Coordinates of C-alpha atoms in Angstrom, one line a residue:
X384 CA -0.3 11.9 -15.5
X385 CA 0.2 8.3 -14.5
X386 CA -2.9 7.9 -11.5
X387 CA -2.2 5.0 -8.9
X388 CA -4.5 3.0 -6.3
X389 CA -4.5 3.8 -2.9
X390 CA -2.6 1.0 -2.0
X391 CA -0.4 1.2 -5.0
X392 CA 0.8 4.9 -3.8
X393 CA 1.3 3.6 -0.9
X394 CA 3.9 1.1 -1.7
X395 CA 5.3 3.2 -4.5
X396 CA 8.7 3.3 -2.4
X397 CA 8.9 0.0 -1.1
X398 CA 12.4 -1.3 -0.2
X399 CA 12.5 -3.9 2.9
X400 CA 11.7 -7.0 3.0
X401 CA 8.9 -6.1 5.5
X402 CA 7.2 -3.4 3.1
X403 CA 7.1 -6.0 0.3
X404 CA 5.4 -8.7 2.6
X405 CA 2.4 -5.9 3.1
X406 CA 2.2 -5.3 -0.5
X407 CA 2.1 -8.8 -1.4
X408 CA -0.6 -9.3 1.1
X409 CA -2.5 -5.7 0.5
X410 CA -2.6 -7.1 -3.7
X411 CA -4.2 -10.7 -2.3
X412 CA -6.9 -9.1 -0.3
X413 CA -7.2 -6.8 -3.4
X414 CA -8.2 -9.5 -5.8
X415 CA -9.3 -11.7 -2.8
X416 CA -12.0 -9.3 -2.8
X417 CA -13.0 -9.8 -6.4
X418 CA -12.7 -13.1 -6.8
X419 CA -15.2 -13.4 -4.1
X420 CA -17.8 -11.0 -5.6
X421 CA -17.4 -13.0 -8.9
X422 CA -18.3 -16.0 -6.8
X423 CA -21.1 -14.3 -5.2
X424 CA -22.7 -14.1 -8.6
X425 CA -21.9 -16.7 -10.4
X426 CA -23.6 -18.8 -7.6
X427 CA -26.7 -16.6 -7.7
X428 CA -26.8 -16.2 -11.8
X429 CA -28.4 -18.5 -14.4
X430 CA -24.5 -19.7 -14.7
X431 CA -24.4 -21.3 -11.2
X432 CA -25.2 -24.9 -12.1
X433 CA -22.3 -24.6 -14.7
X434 CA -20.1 -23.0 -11.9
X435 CA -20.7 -25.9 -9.5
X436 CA -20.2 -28.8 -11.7
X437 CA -17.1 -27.4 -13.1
X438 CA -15.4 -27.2 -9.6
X439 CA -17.0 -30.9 -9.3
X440 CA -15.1 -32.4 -12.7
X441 CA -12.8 -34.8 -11.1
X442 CA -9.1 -34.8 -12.6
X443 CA -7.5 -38.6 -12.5
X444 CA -4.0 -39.2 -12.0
X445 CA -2.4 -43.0 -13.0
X446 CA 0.6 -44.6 -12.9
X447 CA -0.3 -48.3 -13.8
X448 CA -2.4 -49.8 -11.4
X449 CA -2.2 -46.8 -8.8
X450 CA -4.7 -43.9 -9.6
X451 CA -5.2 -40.7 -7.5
X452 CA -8.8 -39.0 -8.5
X453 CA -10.7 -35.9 -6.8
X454 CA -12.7 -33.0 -7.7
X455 CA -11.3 -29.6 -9.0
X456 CA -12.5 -28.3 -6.1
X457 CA -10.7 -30.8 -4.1
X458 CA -7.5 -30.0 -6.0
X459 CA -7.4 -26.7 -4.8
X460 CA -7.9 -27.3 -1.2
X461 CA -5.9 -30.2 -1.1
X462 CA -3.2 -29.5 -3.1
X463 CA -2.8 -25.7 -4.2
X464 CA -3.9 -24.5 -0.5
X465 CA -0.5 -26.6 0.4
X466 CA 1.7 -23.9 -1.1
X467 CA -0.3 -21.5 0.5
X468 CA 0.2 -22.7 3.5
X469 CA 4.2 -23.7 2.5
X470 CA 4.2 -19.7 2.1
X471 CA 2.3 -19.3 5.8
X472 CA 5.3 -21.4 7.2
X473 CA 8.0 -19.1 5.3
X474 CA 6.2 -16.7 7.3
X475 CA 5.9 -18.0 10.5
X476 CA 9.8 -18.9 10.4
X477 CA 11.0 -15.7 9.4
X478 CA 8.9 -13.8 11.9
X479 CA 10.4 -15.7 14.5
X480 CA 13.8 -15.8 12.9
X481 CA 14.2 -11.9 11.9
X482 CA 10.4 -10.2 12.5
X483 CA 8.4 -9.2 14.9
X484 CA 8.2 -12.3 16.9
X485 CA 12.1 -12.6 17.9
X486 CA 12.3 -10.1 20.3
X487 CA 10.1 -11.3 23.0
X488 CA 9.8 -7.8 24.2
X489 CA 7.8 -6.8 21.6
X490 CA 6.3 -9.6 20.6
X491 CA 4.8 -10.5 23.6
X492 CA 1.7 -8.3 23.1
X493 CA 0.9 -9.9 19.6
X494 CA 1.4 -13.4 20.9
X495 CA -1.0 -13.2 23.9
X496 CA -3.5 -11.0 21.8
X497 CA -3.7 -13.5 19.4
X498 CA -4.0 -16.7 21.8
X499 CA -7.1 -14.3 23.1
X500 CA -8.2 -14.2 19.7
X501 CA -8.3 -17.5 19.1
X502 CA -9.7 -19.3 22.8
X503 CA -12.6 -16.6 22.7
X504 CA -14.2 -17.1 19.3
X505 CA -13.9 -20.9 20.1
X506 CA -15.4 -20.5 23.8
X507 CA -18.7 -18.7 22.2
X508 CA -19.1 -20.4 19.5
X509 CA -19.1 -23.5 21.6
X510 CA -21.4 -22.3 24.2
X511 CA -23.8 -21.5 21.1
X512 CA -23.4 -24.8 19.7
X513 CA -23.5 -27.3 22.3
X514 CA -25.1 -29.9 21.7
X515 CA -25.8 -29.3 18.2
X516 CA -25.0 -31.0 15.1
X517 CA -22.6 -28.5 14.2
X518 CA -20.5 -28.3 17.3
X519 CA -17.2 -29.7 16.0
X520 CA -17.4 -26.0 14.0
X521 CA -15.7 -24.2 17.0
X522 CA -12.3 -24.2 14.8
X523 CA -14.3 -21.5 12.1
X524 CA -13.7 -18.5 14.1
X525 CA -10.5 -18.7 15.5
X526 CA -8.8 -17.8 12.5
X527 CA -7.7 -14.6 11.1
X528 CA -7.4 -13.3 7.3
X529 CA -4.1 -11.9 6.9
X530 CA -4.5 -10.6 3.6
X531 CA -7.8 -8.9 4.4
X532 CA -7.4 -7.5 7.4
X533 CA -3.7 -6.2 6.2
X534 CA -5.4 -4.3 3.3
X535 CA -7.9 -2.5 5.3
X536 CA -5.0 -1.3 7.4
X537 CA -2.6 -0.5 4.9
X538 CA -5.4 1.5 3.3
X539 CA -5.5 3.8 6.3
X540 CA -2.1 5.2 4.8
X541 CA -0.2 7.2 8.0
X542 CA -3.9 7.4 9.7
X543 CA -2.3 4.5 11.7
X544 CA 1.2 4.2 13.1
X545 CA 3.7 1.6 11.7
X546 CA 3.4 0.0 15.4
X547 CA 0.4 -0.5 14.7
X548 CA 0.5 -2.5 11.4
X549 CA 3.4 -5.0 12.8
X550 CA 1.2 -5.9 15.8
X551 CA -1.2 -7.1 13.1
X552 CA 0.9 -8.8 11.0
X553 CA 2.9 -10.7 14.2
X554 CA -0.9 -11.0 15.8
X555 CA -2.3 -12.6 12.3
X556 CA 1.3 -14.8 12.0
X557 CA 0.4 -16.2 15.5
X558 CA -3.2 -16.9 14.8
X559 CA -2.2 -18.9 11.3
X560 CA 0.0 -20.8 13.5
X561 CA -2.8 -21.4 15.5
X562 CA -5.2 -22.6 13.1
X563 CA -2.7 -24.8 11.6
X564 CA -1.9 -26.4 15.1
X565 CA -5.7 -26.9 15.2
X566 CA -5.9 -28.6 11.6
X567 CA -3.3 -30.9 12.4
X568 CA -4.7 -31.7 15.8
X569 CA -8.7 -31.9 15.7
X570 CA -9.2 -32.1 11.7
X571 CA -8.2 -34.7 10.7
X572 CA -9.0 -38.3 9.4
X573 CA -8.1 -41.3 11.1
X574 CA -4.3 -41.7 10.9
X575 CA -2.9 -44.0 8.7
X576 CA 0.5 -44.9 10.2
X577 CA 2.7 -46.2 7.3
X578 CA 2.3 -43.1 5.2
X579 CA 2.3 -41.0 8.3
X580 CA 5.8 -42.2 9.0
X581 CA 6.8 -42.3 5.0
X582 CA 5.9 -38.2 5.8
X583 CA 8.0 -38.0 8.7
X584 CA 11.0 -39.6 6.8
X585 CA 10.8 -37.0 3.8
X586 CA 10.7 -34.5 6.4
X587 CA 13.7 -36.0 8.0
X588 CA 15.6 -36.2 4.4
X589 CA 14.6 -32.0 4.0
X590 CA 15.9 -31.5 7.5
X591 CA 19.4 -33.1 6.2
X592 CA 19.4 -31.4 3.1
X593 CA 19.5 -27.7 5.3
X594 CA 22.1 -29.5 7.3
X595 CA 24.1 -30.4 4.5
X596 CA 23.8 -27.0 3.0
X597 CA 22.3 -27.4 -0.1
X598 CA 20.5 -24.4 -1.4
X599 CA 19.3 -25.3 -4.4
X600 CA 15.5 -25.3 -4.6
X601 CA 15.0 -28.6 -6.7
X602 CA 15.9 -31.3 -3.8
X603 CA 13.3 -29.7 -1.4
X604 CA 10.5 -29.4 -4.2
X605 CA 10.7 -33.2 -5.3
X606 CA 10.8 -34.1 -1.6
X607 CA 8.5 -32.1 -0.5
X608 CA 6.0 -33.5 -3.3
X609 CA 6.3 -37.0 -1.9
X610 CA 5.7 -35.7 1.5
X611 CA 2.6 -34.3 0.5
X612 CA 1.5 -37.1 -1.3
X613 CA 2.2 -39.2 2.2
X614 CA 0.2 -36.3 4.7
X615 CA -2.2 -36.8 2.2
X616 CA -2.8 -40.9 2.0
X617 CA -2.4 -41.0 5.8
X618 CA -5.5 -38.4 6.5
X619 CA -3.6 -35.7 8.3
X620 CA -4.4 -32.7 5.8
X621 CA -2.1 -32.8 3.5
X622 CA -1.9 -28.5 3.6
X623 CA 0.2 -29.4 7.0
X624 CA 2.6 -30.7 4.8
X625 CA 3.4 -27.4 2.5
X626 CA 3.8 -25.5 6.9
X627 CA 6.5 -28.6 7.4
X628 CA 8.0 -28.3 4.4
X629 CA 8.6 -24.7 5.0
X630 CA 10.6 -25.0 8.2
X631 CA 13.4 -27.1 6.4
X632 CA 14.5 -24.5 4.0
X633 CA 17.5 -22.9 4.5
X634 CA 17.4 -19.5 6.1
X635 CA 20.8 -18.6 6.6
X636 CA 23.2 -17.6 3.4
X637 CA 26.1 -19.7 1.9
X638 CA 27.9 -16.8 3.3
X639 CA 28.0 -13.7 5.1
X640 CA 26.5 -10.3 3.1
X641 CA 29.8 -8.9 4.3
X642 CA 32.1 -11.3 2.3
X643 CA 29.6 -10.1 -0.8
X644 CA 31.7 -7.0 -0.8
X645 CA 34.8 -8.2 -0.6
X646 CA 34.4 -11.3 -3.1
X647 CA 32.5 -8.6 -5.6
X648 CA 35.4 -5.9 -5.4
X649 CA 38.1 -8.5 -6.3
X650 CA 35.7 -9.9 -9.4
X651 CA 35.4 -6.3 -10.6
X652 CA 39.0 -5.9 -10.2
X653 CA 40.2 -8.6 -12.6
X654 CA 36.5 -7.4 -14.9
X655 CA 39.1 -4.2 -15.0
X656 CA 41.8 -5.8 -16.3
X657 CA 40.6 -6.7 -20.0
X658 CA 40.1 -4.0 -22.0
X659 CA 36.6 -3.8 -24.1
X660 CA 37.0 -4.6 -27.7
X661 CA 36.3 -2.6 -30.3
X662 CA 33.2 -3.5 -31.3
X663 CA 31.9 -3.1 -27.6
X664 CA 32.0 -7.0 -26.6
X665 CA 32.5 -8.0 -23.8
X666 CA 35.7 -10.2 -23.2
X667 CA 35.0 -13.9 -22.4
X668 CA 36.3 -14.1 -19.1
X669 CA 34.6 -10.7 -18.9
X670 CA 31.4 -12.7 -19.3
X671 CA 32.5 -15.2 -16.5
X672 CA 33.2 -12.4 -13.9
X673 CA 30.0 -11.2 -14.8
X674 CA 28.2 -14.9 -14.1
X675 CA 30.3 -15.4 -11.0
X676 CA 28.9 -11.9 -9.6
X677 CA 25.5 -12.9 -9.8
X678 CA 25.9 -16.6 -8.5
X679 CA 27.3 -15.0 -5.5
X680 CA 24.6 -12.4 -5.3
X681 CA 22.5 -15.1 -5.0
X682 CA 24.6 -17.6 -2.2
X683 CA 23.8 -14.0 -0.5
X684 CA 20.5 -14.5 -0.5
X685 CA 18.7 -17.5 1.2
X686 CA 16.7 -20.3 -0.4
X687 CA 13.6 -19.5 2.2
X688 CA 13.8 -15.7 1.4
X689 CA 13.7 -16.2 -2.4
X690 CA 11.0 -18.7 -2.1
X691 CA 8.7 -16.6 -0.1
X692 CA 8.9 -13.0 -2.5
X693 CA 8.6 -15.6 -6.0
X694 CA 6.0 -17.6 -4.5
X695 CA 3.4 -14.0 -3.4
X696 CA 2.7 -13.4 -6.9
X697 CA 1.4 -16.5 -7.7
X698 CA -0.2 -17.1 -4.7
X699 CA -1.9 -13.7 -5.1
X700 CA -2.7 -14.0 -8.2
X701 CA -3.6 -17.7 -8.6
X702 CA -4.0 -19.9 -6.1
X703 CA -5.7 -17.6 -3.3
X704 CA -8.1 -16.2 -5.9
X705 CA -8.8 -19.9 -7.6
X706 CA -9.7 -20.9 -3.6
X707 CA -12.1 -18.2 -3.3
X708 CA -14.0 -18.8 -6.6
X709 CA -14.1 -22.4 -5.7
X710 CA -15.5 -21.7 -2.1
X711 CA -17.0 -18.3 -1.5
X712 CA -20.1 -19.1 -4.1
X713 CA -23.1 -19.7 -2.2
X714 CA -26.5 -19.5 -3.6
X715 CA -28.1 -16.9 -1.4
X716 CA -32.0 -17.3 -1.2
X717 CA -32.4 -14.0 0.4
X718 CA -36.0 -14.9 2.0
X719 CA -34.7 -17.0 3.9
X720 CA -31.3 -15.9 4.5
X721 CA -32.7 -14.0 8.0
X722 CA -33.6 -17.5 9.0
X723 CA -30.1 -19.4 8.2
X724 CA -28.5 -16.3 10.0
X725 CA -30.0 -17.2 13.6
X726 CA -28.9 -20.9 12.9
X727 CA -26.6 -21.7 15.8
X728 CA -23.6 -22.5 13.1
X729 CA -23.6 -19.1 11.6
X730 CA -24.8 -17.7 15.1
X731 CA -21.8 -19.0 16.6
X732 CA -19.6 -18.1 13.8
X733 CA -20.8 -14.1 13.4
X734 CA -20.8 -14.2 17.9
X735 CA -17.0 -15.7 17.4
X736 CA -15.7 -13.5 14.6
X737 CA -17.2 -10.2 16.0
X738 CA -17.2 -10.9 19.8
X739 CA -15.2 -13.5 20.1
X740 CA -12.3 -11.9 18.6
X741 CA -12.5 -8.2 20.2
X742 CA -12.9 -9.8 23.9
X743 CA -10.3 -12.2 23.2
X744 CA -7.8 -9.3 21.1
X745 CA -8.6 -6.1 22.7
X746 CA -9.4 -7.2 26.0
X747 CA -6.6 -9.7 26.5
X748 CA -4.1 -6.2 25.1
X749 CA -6.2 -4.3 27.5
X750 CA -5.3 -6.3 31.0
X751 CA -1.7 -7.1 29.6
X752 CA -0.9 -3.4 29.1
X753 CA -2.6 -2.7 32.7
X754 CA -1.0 -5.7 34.1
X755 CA 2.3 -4.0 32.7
X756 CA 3.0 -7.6 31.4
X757 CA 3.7 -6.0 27.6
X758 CA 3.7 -2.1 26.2
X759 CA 1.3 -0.4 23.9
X760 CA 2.8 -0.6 20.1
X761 CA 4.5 3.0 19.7
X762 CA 2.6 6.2 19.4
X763 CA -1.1 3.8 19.3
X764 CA -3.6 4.2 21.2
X765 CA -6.1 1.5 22.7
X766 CA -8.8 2.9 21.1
X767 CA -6.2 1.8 17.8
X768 CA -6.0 -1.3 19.2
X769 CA -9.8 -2.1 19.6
X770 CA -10.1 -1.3 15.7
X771 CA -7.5 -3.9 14.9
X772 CA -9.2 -6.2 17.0
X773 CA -12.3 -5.8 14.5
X774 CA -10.2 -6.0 11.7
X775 CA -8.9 -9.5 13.3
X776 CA -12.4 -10.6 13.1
X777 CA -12.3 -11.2 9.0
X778 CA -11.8 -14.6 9.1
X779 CA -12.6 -15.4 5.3
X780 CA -9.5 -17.8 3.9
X781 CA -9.1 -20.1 6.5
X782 CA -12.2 -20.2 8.2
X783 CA -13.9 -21.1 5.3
X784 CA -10.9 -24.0 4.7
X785 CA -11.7 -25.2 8.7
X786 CA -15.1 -25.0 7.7
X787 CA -14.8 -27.4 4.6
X788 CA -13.0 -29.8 7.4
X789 CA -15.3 -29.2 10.3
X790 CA -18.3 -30.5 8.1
X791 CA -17.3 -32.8 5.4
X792 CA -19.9 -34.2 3.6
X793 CA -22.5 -32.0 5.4
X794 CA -23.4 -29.3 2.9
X795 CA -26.0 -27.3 4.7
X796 CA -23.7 -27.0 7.3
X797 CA -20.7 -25.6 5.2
X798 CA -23.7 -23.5 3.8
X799 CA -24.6 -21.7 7.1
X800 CA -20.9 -21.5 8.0
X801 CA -19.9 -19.7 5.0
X802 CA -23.4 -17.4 5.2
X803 CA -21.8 -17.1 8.8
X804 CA -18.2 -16.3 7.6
X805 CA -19.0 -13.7 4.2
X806 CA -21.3 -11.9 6.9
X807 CA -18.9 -11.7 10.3
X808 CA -16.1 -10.7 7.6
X809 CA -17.9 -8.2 5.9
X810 CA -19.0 -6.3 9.1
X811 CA -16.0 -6.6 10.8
X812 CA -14.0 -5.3 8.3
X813 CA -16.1 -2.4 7.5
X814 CA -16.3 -1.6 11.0
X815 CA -12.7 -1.4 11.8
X816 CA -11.9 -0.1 9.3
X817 CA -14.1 3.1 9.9
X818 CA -13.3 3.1 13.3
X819 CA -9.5 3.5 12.5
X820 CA -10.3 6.0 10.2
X821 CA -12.7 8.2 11.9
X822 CA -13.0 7.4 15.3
X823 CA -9.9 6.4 16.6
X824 CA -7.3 9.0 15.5
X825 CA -9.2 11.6 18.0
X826 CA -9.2 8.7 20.8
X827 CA -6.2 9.6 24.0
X828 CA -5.0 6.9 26.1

């Protein structure tokens, strides 16, 4: 008897687009998960100087006299993190597109929950931090783990309605959107203009490819390099350039599914016409028909729609794990660690991610749904939604990537944001998650 993981049985019958999106993101907060425990104790394990300068070996790139060197570390966040966030922007597009977010109807509650979510983490941490060294932090606990707090619903099974788990994922699209509005805006370097506008340009050149119609995948991934390698020399984050790359590709089919039909019956009518041989081969033309099914199969499908269900497994398996090795160790002097807690970085953080997050989500839902201004997600309750408003307080991913911005070449700040982050995670995720899954299912409106 073949046994399964919870999430696993969960997904055994996935079918929509939708249900693959949640197992995609219920397998990264999976591994997520382990990856970070690895990092946990390789950092605190006779291994951890090895582990640190490892993800400190530079890698050199040079073409003449033109060289391009940073850390390993570096190359993850800089570079890998791009198609991470190239995969955010698939997101983002087709939510608004297709999802949750293009019927304003329903998507007004995620949106305004969200926007919440993000200006009442930023408010308290502020107020904690000001006039500290580490007040240009208040970007760490606006931001949402979608893969995290995904799994911890999904794991709930039908303890939570489906309503329920597609205000999270529209709420947690908004927030990325957020944080990468953020990035772009109050993270970054000073702006070098000629690459800045060598950036624009490439994105100009994907925009006409769409236009054009070309759906072929190459074009956009050699252009999209060399707009990357601009956003990077002109100090915007280059990861900005992976969310900009993402809303060039083509989301509409060569044609429409309808014509599939049609064009396939008349290819299977002339497949018809040659009789098999006798030793079972296929006739030439046969093999043709055969081709020219597929290829249209394909101009069914859309460049954007491919890109995003290849690129998860990767992503999930590579890159996001790879990011959390590199960033999640922290050496953990546990004497002490009661002391870097009540720092006014991770202060401000846990007060953010915790409180922050359930003012700003639940109470923001709360005097919308009063207001009458948007509905309560079908058959939830608020008690529901106050759980999901803990579960938007694991911030994790990319509040540990704002983090590395916020305090560049200030490690003992990055320390007590991360001590911040790993803790504010940890208990809001375990406390949602038990409050969906033995509090709130007896809860009435």
């Amino acid at each position: 008897m073949k046994l399964y993981a919870p999430w696993e049985k969960a997904f055994k019958k996935v079918s929509t687009p939708f249900e693959h999106f949640l197992h995609a993101q219920t397998t990264t907060g999976m591994v997520l998960m382990g990856m970070t425990i690895l990092a946990l104790i390789l950092a605190n394990s006779p291994l951890s100087e090895t582990y640190s300068h490892f993800f400190h070996t530079k890698i050199d790139f040079t073409v003449g006299s033109w060289a391009l060197s940073n850390t390993i570390h570096h190359w993850i966040n800089d570079g890998l993190m791009a198609i991470f966030f190239f995969i955010i922007g698939l997101e983002i597009k087709r939510e608004i597109l297709v999802g949750e977010l293009s019927n304003i109807k329903v998507a007004i509650l995620p949106i305004i929950a969200a926007i919440g979510g993000m200006i009442f983490p930023a408010l308290i941490y502020s107020y904690i931090n000001a006039g500290e060294v580490g007040a240009a932090g208040w970007g760490i606990p606006m931001a949402t783990d979608i893969a995290f707090a995904i799994s911890a619903l999904v794991l709930l099974g039908k303890r939570v309605p489906t309503a329920l788990v597609t205000f999270l994922v529209a709420l947690a699209i908004v927030d990325d959107l957020g944080a990468v509005v953020v990035i772009a805006m109050f993270y970054t370097d000073q702006i070098n203009m000629l690459p800045l506008m060598l950036a624009g340009g490439s994105f100009l050149i994907l925009i006409a490819f769409n236009r054009f119609g070309i759906h072929a995948i190459l074009p956009y991934f050699i252009v999209g390099l060399f707009m990357w390698f601009f956003m990077l020399e002109s100090g915007v984050h280059a990861t900005i350039a992976g969310v900009i790359a993402a809303l060039a590709i083509p989301s509409k089919p060569k044609f429409a599914p309808i014509e599939l039909s049609n064009k396939t019956r008349e290819l299977l009518d002339q497949y018809d016409n040659y009789p098999i041989t006798t030793d079972h081969m296929m006739h030439e033309e046969q093999k043709a028909l055969l081709n020219k099914i597929k290829e249209n199969i394909d101009h069914v499908g859309t460049p954007a729609a491919r890109l995003e269900h290849d690129l998860h497994l990767p992503i999930a398996l590579i890159i996001i794990p790879l990011f959390a090795l590199a960033n999640a160790g922290i050496a953990i002097d546990f004497s002490s660690l009661g002391s870097v807690i009540v720092e006014p970085v991770s202060l401000g953080i846990i007060a953010g991610l915790i409180l922050g997050k359930v003012l700003g989500i639940f109470g923001v839902a709360w005097l919308a749904i009063k207001l009458k201004v948007a509905n309560l997600p079908k058959n939830s309750t608020m008690s529901q939604i106050f759980g999901v408003a803990f579960l938007g307080g694991i911030g994790f991913t990319m509040s540990i990537f704002v983090a590395d911005l916020a305090f560049l070449g200030s490690p003992q700040l990055i320390f007590q944001a991360k001590v911040g982050i790993l803790a504010a995670s940890l208990f809001a995720g375990l406390f949602g998650y038990f409050w969906l899954r033995f509090v709130a299912k007896t809860q009435k409106d």
